[in-house]
C-alpha atoms as a printed R data frame, in Angstrom:
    type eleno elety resid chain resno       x       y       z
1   ATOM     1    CA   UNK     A     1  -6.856 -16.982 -32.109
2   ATOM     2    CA   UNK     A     2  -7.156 -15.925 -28.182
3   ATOM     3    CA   UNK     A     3  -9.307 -13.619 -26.704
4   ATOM     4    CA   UNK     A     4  -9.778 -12.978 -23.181
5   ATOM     5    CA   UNK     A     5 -13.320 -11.848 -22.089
6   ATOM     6    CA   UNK     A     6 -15.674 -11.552 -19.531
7   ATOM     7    CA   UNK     A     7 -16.353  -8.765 -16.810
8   ATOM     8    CA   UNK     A     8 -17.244 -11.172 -13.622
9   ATOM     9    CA   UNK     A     9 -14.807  -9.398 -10.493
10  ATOM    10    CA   UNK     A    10 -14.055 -11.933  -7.925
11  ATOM    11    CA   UNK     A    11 -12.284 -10.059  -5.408
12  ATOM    12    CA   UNK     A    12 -12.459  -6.918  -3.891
13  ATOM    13    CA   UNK     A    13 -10.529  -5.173  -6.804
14  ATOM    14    CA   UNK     A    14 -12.121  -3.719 -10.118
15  ATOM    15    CA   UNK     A    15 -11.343  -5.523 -13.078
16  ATOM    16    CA   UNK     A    16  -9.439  -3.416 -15.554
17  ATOM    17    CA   UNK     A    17 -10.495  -4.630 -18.503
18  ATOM    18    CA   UNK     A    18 -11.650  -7.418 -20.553
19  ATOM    19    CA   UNK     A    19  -8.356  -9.919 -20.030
20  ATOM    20    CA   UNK     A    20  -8.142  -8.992 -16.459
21  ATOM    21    CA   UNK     A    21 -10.309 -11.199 -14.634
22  ATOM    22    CA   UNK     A    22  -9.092 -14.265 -16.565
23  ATOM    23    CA   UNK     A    23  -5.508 -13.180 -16.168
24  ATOM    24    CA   UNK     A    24  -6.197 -12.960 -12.282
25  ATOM    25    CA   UNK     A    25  -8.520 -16.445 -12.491
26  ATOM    26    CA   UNK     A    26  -5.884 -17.885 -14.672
27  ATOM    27    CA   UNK     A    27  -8.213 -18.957 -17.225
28  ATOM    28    CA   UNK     A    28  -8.354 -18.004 -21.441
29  ATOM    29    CA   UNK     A    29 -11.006 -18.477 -23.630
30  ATOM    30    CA   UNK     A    30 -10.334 -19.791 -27.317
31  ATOM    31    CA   UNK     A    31 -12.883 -18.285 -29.564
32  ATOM    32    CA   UNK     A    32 -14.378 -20.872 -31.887
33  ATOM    33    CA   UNK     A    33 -16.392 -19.657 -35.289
34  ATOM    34    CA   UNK     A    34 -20.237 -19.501 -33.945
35  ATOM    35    CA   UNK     A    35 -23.060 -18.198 -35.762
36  ATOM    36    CA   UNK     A    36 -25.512 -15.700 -35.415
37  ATOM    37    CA   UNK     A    37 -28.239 -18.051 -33.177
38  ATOM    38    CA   UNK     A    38 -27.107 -20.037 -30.444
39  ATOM    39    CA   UNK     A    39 -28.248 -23.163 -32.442
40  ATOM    40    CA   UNK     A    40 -25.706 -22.268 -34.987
41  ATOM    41    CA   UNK     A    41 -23.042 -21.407 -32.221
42  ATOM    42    CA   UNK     A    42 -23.750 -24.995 -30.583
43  ATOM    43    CA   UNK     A    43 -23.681 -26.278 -33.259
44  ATOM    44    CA   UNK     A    44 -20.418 -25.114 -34.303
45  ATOM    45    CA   UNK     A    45 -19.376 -25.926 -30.916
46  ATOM    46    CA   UNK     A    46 -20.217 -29.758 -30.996
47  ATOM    47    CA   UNK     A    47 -18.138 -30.153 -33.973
48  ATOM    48    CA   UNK     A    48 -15.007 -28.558 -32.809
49  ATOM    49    CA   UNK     A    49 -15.134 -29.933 -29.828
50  ATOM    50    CA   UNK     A    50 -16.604 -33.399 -30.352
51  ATOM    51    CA   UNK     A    51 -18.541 -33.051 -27.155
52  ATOM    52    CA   UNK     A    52 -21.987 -32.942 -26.575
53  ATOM    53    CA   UNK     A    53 -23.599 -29.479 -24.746
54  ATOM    54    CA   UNK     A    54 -26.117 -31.861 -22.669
55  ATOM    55    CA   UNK     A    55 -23.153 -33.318 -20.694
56  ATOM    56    CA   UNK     A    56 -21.715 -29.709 -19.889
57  ATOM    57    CA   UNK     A    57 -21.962 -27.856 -16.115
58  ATOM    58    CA   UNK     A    58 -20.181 -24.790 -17.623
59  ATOM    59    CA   UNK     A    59 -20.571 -23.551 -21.132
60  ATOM    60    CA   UNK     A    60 -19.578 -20.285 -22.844
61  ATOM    61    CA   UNK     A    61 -20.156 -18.779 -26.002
62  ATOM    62    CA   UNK     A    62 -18.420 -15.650 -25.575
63  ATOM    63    CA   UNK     A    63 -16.902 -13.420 -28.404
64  ATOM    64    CA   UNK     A    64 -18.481 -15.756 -31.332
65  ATOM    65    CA   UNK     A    65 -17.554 -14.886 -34.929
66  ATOM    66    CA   UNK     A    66 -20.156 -13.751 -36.134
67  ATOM    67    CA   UNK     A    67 -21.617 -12.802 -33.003
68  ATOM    68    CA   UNK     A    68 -24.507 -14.078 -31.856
69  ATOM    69    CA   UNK     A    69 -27.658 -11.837 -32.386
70  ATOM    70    CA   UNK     A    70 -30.291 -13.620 -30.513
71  ATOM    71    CA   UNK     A    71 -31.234 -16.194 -28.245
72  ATOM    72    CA   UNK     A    72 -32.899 -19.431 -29.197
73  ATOM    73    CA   UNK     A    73 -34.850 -22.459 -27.476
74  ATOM    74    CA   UNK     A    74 -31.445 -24.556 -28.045
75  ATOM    75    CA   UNK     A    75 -30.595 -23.279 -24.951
76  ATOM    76    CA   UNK     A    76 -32.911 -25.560 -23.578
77  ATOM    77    CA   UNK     A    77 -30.522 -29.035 -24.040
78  ATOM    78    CA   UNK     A    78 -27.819 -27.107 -21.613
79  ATOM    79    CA   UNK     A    79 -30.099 -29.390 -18.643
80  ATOM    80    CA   UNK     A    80 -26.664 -29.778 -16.523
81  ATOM    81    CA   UNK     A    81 -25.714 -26.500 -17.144
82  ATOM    82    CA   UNK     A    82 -24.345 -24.407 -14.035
83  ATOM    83    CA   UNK     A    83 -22.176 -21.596 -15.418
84  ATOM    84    CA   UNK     A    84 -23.859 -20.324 -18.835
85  ATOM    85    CA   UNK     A    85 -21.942 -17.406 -20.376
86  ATOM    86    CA   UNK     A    86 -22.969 -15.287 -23.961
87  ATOM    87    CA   UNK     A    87 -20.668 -12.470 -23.197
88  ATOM    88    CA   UNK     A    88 -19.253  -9.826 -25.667
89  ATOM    89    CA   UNK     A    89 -22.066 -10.839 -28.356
90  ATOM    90    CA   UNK     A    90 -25.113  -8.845 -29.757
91  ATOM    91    CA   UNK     A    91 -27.522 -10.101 -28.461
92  ATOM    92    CA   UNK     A    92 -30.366  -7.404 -27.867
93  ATOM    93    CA   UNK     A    93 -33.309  -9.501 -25.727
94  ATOM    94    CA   UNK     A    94 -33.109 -12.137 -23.076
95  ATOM    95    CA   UNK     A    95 -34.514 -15.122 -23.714
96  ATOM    96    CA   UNK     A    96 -37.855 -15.646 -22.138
97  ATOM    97    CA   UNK     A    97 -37.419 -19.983 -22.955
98  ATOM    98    CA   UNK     A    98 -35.052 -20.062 -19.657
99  ATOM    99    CA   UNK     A    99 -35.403 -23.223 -18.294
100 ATOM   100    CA   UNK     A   100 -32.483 -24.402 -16.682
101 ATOM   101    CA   UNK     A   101 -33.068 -25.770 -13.476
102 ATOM   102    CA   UNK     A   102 -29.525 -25.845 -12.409
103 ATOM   103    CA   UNK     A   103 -28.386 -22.711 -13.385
104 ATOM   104    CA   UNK     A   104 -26.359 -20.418 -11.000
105 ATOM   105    CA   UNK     A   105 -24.418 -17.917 -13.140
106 ATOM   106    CA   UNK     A   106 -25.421 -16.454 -15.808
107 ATOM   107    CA   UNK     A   107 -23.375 -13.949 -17.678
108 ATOM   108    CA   UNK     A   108 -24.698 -11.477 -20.822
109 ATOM   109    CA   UNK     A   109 -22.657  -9.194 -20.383
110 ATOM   110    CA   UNK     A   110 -21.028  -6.795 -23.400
111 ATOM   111    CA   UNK     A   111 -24.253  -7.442 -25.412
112 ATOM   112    CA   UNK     A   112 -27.091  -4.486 -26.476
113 ATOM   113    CA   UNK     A   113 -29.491  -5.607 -23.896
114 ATOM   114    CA   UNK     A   114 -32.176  -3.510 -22.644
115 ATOM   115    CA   UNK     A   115 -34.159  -5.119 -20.485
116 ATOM   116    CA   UNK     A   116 -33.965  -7.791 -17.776
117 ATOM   117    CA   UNK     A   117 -36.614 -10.735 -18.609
118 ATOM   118    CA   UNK     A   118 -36.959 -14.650 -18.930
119 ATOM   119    CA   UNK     A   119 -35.598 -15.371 -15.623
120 ATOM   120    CA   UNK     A   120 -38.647 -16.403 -14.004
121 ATOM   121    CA   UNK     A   121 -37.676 -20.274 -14.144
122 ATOM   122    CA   UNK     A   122 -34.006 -19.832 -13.245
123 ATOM   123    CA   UNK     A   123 -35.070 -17.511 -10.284
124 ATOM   124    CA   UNK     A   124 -35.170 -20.120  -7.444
125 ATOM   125    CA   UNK     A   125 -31.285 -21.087  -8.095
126 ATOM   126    CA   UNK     A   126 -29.622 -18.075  -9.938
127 ATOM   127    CA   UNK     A   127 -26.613 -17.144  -7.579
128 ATOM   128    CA   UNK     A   128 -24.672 -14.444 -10.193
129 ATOM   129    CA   UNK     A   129 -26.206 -12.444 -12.866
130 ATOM   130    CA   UNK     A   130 -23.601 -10.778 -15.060
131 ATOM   131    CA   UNK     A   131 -25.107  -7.754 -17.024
132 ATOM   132    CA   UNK     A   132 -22.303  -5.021 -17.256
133 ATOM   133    CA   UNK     A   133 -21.991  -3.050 -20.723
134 ATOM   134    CA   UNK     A   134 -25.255  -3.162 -21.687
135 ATOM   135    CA   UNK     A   135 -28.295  -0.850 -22.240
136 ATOM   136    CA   UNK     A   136 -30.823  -1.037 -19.261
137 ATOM   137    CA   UNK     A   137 -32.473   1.461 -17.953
138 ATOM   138    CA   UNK     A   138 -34.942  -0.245 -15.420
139 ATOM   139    CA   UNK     A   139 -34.151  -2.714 -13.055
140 ATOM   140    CA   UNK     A   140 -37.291  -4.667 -13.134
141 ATOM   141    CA   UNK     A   141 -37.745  -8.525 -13.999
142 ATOM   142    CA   UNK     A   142 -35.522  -9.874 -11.102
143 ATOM   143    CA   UNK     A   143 -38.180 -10.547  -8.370
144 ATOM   144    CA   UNK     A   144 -37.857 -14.278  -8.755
145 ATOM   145    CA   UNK     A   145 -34.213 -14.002  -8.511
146 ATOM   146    CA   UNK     A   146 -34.112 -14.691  -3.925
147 ATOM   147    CA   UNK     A   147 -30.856 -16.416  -4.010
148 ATOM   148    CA   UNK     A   148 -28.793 -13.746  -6.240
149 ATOM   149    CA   UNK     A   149 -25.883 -12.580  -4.339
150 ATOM   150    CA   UNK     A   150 -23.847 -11.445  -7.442
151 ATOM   151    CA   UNK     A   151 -25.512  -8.607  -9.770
152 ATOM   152    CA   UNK     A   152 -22.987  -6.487 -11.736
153 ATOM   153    CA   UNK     A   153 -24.531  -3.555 -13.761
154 ATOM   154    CA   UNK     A   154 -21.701  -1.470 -14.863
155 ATOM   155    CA   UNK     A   155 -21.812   0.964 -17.920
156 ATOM   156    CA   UNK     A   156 -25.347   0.921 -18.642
157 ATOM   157    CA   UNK     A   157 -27.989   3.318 -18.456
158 ATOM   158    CA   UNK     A   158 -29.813   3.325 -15.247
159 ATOM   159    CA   UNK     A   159 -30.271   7.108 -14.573
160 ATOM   160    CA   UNK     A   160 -32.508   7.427 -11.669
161 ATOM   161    CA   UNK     A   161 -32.252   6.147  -7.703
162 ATOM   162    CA   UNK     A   162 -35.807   4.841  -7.472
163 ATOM   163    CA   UNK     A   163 -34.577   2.220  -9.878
164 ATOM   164    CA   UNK     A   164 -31.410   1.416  -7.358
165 ATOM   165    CA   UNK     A   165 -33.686   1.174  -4.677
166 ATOM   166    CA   UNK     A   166 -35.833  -2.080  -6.019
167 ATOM   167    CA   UNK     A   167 -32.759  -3.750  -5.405
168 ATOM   168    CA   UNK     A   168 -33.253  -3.919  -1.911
169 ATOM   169    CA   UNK     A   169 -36.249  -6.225  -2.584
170 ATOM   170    CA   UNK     A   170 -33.404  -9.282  -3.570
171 ATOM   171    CA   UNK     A   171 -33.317 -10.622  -0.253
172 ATOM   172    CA   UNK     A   172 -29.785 -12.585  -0.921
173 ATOM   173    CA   UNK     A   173 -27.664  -9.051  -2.868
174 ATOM   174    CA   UNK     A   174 -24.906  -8.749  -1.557
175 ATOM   175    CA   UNK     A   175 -22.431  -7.936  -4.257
176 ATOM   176    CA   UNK     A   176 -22.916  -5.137  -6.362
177 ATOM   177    CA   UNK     A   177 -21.002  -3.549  -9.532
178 ATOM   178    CA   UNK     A   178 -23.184  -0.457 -10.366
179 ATOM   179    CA   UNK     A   179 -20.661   2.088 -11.239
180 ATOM   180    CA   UNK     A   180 -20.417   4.229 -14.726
181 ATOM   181    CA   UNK     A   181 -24.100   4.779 -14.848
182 ATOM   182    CA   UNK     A   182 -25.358   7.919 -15.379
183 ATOM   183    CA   UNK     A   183 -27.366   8.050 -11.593
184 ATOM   184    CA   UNK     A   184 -23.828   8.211 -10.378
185 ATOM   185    CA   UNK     A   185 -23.312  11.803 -12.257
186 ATOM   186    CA   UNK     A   186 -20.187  13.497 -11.262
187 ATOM   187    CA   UNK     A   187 -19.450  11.946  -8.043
188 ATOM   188    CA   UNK     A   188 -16.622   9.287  -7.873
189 ATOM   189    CA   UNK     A   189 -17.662   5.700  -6.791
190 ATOM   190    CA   UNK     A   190 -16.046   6.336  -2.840
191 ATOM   191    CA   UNK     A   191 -18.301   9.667  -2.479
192 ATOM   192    CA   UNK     A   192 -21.648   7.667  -4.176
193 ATOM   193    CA   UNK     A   193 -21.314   4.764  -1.792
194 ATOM   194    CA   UNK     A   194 -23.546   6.211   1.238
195 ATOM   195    CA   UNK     A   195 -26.329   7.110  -1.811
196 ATOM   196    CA   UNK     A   196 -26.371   3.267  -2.945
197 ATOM   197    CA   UNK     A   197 -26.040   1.649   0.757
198 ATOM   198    CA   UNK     A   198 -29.118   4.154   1.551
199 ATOM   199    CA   UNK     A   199 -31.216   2.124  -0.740
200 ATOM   200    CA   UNK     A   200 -29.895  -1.211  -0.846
201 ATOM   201    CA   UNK     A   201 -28.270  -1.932   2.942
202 ATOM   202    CA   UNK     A   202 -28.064  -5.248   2.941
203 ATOM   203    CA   UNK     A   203 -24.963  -5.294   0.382
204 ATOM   204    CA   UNK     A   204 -21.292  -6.305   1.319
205 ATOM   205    CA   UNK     A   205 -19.505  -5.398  -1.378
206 ATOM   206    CA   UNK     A   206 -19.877  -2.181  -3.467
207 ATOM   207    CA   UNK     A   207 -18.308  -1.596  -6.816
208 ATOM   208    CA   UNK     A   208 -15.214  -4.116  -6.449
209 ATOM   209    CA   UNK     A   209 -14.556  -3.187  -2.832
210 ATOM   210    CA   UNK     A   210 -15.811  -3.764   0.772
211 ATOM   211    CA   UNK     A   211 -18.407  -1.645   1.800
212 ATOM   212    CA   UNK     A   212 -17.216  -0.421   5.520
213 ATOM   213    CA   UNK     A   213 -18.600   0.615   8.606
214 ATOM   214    CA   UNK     A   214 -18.069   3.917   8.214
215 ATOM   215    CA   UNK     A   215 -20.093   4.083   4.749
216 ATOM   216    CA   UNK     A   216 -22.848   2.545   5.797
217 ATOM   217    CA   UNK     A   217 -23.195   5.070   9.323
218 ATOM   218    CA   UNK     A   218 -23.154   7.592   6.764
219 ATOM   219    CA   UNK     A   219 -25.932   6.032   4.501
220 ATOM   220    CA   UNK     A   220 -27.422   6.012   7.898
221 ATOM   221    CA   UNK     A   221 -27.111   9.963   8.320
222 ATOM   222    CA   UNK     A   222 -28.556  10.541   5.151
223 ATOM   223    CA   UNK     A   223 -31.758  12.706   5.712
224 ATOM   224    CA   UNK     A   224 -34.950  11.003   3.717
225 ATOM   225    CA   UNK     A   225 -35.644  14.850   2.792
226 ATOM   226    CA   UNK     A   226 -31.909  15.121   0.874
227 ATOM   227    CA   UNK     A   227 -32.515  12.045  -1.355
228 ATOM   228    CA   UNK     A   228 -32.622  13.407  -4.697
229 ATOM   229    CA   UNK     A   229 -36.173  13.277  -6.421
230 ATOM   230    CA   UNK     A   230 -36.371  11.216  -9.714
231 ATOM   231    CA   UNK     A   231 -37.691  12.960 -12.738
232 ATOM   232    CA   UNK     A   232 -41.165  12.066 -12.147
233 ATOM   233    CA   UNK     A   233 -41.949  12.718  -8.647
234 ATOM   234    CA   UNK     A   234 -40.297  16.207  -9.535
235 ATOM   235    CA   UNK     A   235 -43.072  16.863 -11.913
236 ATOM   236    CA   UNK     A   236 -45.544  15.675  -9.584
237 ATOM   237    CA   UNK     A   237 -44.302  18.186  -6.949
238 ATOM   238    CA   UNK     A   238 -44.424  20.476  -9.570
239 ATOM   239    CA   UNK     A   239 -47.768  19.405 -10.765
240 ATOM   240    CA   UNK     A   240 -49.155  19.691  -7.175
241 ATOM   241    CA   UNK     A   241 -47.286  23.225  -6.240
242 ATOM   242    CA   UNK     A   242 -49.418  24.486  -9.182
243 ATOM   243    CA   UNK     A   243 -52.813  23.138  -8.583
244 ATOM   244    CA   UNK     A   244 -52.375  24.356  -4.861
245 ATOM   245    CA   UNK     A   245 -51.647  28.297  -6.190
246 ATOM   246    CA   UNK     A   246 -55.089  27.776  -8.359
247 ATOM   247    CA   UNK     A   247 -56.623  26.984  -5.070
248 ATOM   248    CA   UNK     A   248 -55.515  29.758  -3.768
249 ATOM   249    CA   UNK     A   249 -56.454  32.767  -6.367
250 ATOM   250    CA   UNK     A   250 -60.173  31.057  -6.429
């Protein structure tokens, strides 16, 4: 049968929903019986297809049945691989065998991830990291990523700006999907944009759409003193407020 996944956006409109970006890109995915590893998935794949996954540039397990609940060193034979995509799986941890020297995009989105790790040898030539539905919280582990221009984190769980903020340190960002995360709360994704181009200014493109002069004077009008406080530097304020009033009484 035909399913159509994948969240990547490629233009400056939001995708709305799993069949829209291939419907746009002209493009549908046949799901092919995997396995639960991506050994069994390649596997599988191999003898469907009659092809071997050493010769591929772009190679996609999305959707497997049954999905695939982990990540394996079999990975390690995609050597030509340039477009590697486990979407709409289970998968729960990234691998830490990355070693694909050629890799640009890399899509895991719709899996149970949380947390960003193993791309220390792709770093140098990543270009898109695909991440959307999952579960992270913290946006560490992408310091080796300088060439990522493409990073979408929709609908997971990052709750706090200090987190947003490290993404300034990706020198090459300059499309981000961040929306329907809880640090957005109750503001829309027009009203949030000066918040997110406070912290990370050298984007283009903000949640599906062009990020325009006027946002970004704005972000620029945003007093330090008005950026809301994470959890923890509230209890440190708090922390030090008290210890000041016992300085006081003795």
């Amino acid at each position: 049968f035909f399913f159509q996944a994948e969240d990547g956006i490629r233009d400056v409109e939001r995708s709305r929903g799993l069949g829209d970006v291939y419907k746009r890109q002209g493009l549908t995915l046949v799901i092919m019986k995997g396995g639960k590893t991506c050994k069994e998935s390649i596997d599988g794949w191999e003898k469907n297809t009659g092809l071997k996954v050493e010769d591929q540039e772009t190679f996609k397990l999305n959707a497997q049945v049954p999905p695939i609940e982990k990540m394996d060193d079999s990975l390690l034979r995609l050597k030509k691989c340039r477009v590697l995509s486990l979407s709409s799986n289970v998968i729960q941890n990234m691998s830490t065998a990355f070693n694909l020297k050629n890799l640009e995009i890399l899509s895991l989105s719709r899996n149970q991830i949380k947390r960003i790790q193993g791309l220390d040898e792709v770093g140098p030539t990543l270009k898109e990291l695909w991440l959307s539905y999952n579960s992270i919280e913290k946006l560490e582990g992408m310091q080796f990523c300088v060439k990522l221009t493409t990073l979408y984190l929709s609908h997971n769980k990052i709750k706090v700006w200090d987190e947003v903020a490290k993404l300034s340190q990706l020198p090459s960002l300059k499309d981000l999907l961040l929306c329907e995360n809880p640090v957005y709360g109750d503001k829309d994704k027009e009203s949030i944009k000066p918040e997110v181009i406070k912290r990370v200014p050298g984007l283009e493109i903000l949640d599906g759409k062009v990020v325009t002069e006027a946002v970004r004077k704005e972000a620029k009008e945003i007093p330090v003193s008005c950026t809301p406080l994470t959890l923890p530097t509230r209890r440190l304020v708090q922390i030090s407020v008290v210890a000041v009033s016992l300085t006081k009484k003795q």
